[in-house]
Phi, psi and omega in degrees: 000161186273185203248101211321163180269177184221154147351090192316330181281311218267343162295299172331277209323289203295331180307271185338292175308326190281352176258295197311307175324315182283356176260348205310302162354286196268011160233006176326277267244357190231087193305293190312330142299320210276342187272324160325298184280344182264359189241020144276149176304293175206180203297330171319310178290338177270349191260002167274319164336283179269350171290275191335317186291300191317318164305254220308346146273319164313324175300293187232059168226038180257034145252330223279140157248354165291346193240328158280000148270333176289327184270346160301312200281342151328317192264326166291323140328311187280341144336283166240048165263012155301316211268299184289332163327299191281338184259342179270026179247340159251018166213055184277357139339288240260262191257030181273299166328309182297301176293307202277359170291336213248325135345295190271003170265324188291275173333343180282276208307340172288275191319336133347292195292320166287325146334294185290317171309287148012282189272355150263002188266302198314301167308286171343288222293304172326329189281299177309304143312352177279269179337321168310279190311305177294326151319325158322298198281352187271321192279310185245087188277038179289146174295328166303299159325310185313302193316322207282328171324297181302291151008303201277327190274325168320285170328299171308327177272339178315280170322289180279003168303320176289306186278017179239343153313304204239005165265343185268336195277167205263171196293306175343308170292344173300307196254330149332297170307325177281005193229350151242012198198078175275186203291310206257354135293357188224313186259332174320287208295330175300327191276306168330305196273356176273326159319291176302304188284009149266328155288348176246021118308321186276311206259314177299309187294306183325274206291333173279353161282294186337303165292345196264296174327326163299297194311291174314329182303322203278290174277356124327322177274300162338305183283325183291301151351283196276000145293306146349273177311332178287321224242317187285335191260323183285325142315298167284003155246007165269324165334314179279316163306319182281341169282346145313312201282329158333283157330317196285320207278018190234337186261355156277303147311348164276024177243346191261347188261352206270332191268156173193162195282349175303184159260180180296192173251351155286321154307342176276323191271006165283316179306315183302315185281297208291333130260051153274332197292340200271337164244055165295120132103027159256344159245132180267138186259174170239090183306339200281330177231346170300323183282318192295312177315289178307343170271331172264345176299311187307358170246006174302139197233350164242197167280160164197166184245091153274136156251121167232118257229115182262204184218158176329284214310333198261349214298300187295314176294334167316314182301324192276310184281328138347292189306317188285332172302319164297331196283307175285338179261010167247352133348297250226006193061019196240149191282097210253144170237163168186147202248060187267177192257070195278230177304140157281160158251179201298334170234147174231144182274123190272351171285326173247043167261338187291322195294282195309341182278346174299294182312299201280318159313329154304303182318311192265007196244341170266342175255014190264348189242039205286343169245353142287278188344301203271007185264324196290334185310109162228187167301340160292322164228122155233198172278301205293342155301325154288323187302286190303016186297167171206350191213183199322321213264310162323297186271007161311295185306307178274344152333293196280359141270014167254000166257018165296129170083000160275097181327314204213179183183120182252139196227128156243115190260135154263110197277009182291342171303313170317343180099187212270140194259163184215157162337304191261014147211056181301315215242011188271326148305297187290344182274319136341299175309306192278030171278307178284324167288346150310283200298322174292327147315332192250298192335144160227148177060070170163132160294091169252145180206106206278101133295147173235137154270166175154138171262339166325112181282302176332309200275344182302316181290324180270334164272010187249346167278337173239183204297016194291199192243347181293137187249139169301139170228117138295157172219098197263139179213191170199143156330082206234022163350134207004012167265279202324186175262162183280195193207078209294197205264357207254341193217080220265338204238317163261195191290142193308318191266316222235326216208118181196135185296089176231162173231116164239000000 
């Protein structure tokens, strides 16, 4: 890992003593440089330093037009001295001495020119480099970076010492220097090396963006990690939340289905069981055409509707027999519902028995399928949907989503739970029955199988005159009132021995 980054002046700064140490050495001997570099701030100030100078020599010597006719005409001459060259080889009496004094003066002024040209390339290049480097050393504040940093600043002020040096000198030294110290002998090598150390600058900032880049690759992974794992607990506690809510929203619908105007349907089939016992083996059935019937609904692999249908005389076996039905198919372990005729209460409002007896078969169909319902909850079933039924089609609708995820479902109805039929609700049992028959008609992916009982003719006749899809069961019997044999609770419909009812 890297090295905290520090401050741009105060890394520049400390870059700065540490290269003025390292030249101390090699300026001992020059009090005036050394009182230069230690009384700048920072390198900035010694490349200021010398630009000034550097200005204050252009002002004056931007007037001389003796040094801009010499240097067009320097260039021009030295141009075509291959040519005068050839010609003083064949009169070298004559102009070879003359040419060649006039040669070396003309060469002073080019290396002059190049001097100056140069040594304004130099600065320049310097003024660039420096900012670069302090952005390096801003970016990557490292003992590596440091060092190169310093390296780099040494050489630069070593380069501009020479050149604040050789801009302070009077013209004499000018043109001395330029014919014994030209450019690419007194400032290249110097350039080079400023040069070389900006470039392994260059290349050290490359490869430590490279580790940073990694270093980020690595937490970016890192972070993609601890989001992942952040994204499974978060998941899995809204997961936990919608099942909660899931759960609120199933125990509201069993609270909003549970009160009705019926009794409970547990409490009705404990009234219903406690008086079969007591007239067990006081009635007979005609065993002979119920069973087979009843054997093939209960093996049925889609839905259907049996009605079975009693008489005045049969009326307690009918009733009894409701009872036993529910009693063997939850024997048998299959998932059963049911609508029998216990205690009445005291009023039933005859306009809302179809709704509440709907309402009260959801309520036992939510709590018989209570861990699908809650898996199940989506904008198609909650509470507030059961809360708004308000009419037939409604609890029809939410029935059948409540039978989501039930292979099979057996519904045993007694319709005397509707109450004793009258003028004025003759038809209030079939339009139930076809209520159910709607519902055994529509379900999809479930075996639902509707027994309906009644001793009722009336209602037997209408439903045996119109087109319904439901099969009929008679139930013929006789009065055997203390004579007959009993009729155990394991074997309701055959013979004691030979013949038992089962649902598998």
């Amino acid at each position: 890992m890297f090295s905290p980054v520090v401050q741009t002046k105060g890394a520049s700064r400390e870059a700065y003593d540490k290269a003025v140490d390292l030249l101390q050495k090699k300026y001992a001997n020059n009090g005036r440089k050394l009182e230069l570099l230690k009384s700048a701030y920072g390198i900035e100030d010694v490349l200021e330093t010398v630009t000034e100078a550097q200005l204050k020599y252009a002002q004056r010597t931007e007037g001389s037009k003796v040094r801009k006719w010499l240097g067009g005409l320097s260039t021009r001459i030295t141009y075509y001295g291959q040519i005068i060259d050839v010609l003083s080889q064949h009169h070298p009496e004559y102009v070879s001495l003359a040419w060649g004094t006039m040669k070396f003066l003309f060469v002073l002024v080019l290396n002059h020119e190049e001097m100056i040209s140069e040594l304004a390339k130099a600065v320049s290049r310097i003024a660039d480099v420096l900012p670069r480097a302090k952005l390096q050393l801003l970016a990557f504040g490292t003992d590596w970076m440091k060092d190169a940093t310093q390296c780099l600043y040494a050489e630069v002020i070593n380069l501009l010492m020479r050149c604040l040096e050789w801009y302070e000198a009077n013209p004499w030294k000018h043109a001395w220097k330029a014919f014994k110290d030209p450019y690419k002998l007194r400032f290249q090598d110097l350039r080079d090396k400023v040069d070389e150390k900006a470039r392994r600058m260059d290349e050290m900032a490359n490869t430590l963006s490279q580790m940073k880049i990694n270093d980020m690759h690595q937490a970016l992974v890192r972070m993609e990690n601890t989001m992942s794992a952040h994204h499974l607990v978060l998941v899995a506690r809204i997961s936990g939340l919608e099942q909660i809510s899931q759960q609120v929203q199933v125990t509201q619908i069993l609270n909003g289905t549970e009160h009705s105007q019926f009794p409970s349907p547990v409490e009705s089939l404990r009234f219903c069981q406690a008086v079969r016992r007591k007239r067990i083996g006081q009635f007979e059935l005609n065993r002979t055409a119920l069973l087979p019937r009843l054997q093939a609904w209960s093996a049925a692999e889609s839905s259907s509707l049996i009605a079975i249908a009693g008489a005045a005389p049969t009326r307690f076996q009918t009733k009894d027999l409701a009872t036993e039905l529910v009693d063997l198919i939850s024997a048998a372990n299959k998932p059963v519902i049911w609508a029998l005729n216990g205690r009445q209460p005291p009023s039933i409002n005859k306009e809302l028995t179809h709704i509440n007896l709907l309402r009260q078969l959801t309520n036992q169909l939510v709590k018989l399928n209570n861990e699908r319902m809650i898996a199940h909850v989506s904008a198609n079933f909650n509470a507030p949907r059961v809360a708004s039924a308000r009419c037939e089609a409604d609890w029809l609708g939410i029935l059948k989503e409540c039978l989501t995820g039930l292979p099979e479902v057996y519904l045993v109805v007694d319709m005397e739970i509707l109450g004793k039929p009258s003028d004025e609700n003759a038809d209030s049992w079939l339009e139930f029955f076809r209520l159910l028959e709607t519902l055994v008609s529509s379900v999809q992916g479930v075996a639902l199988k509707v027994a309906v009982l009644s001793f009722r003719q009336n209602f037997i006749r209408s439903v045996s005159m119109g087109s319904s899809p439901a099969s009929i069961v008679s139930l013929r019997g006789a009065n055997a009132r203390g004579g007959g044999p009993g009729v155990k609770r394991s074997q309701p419909w055959g013979e004691r021995k030979n013949k038992k009812m089962r649902f598998v």
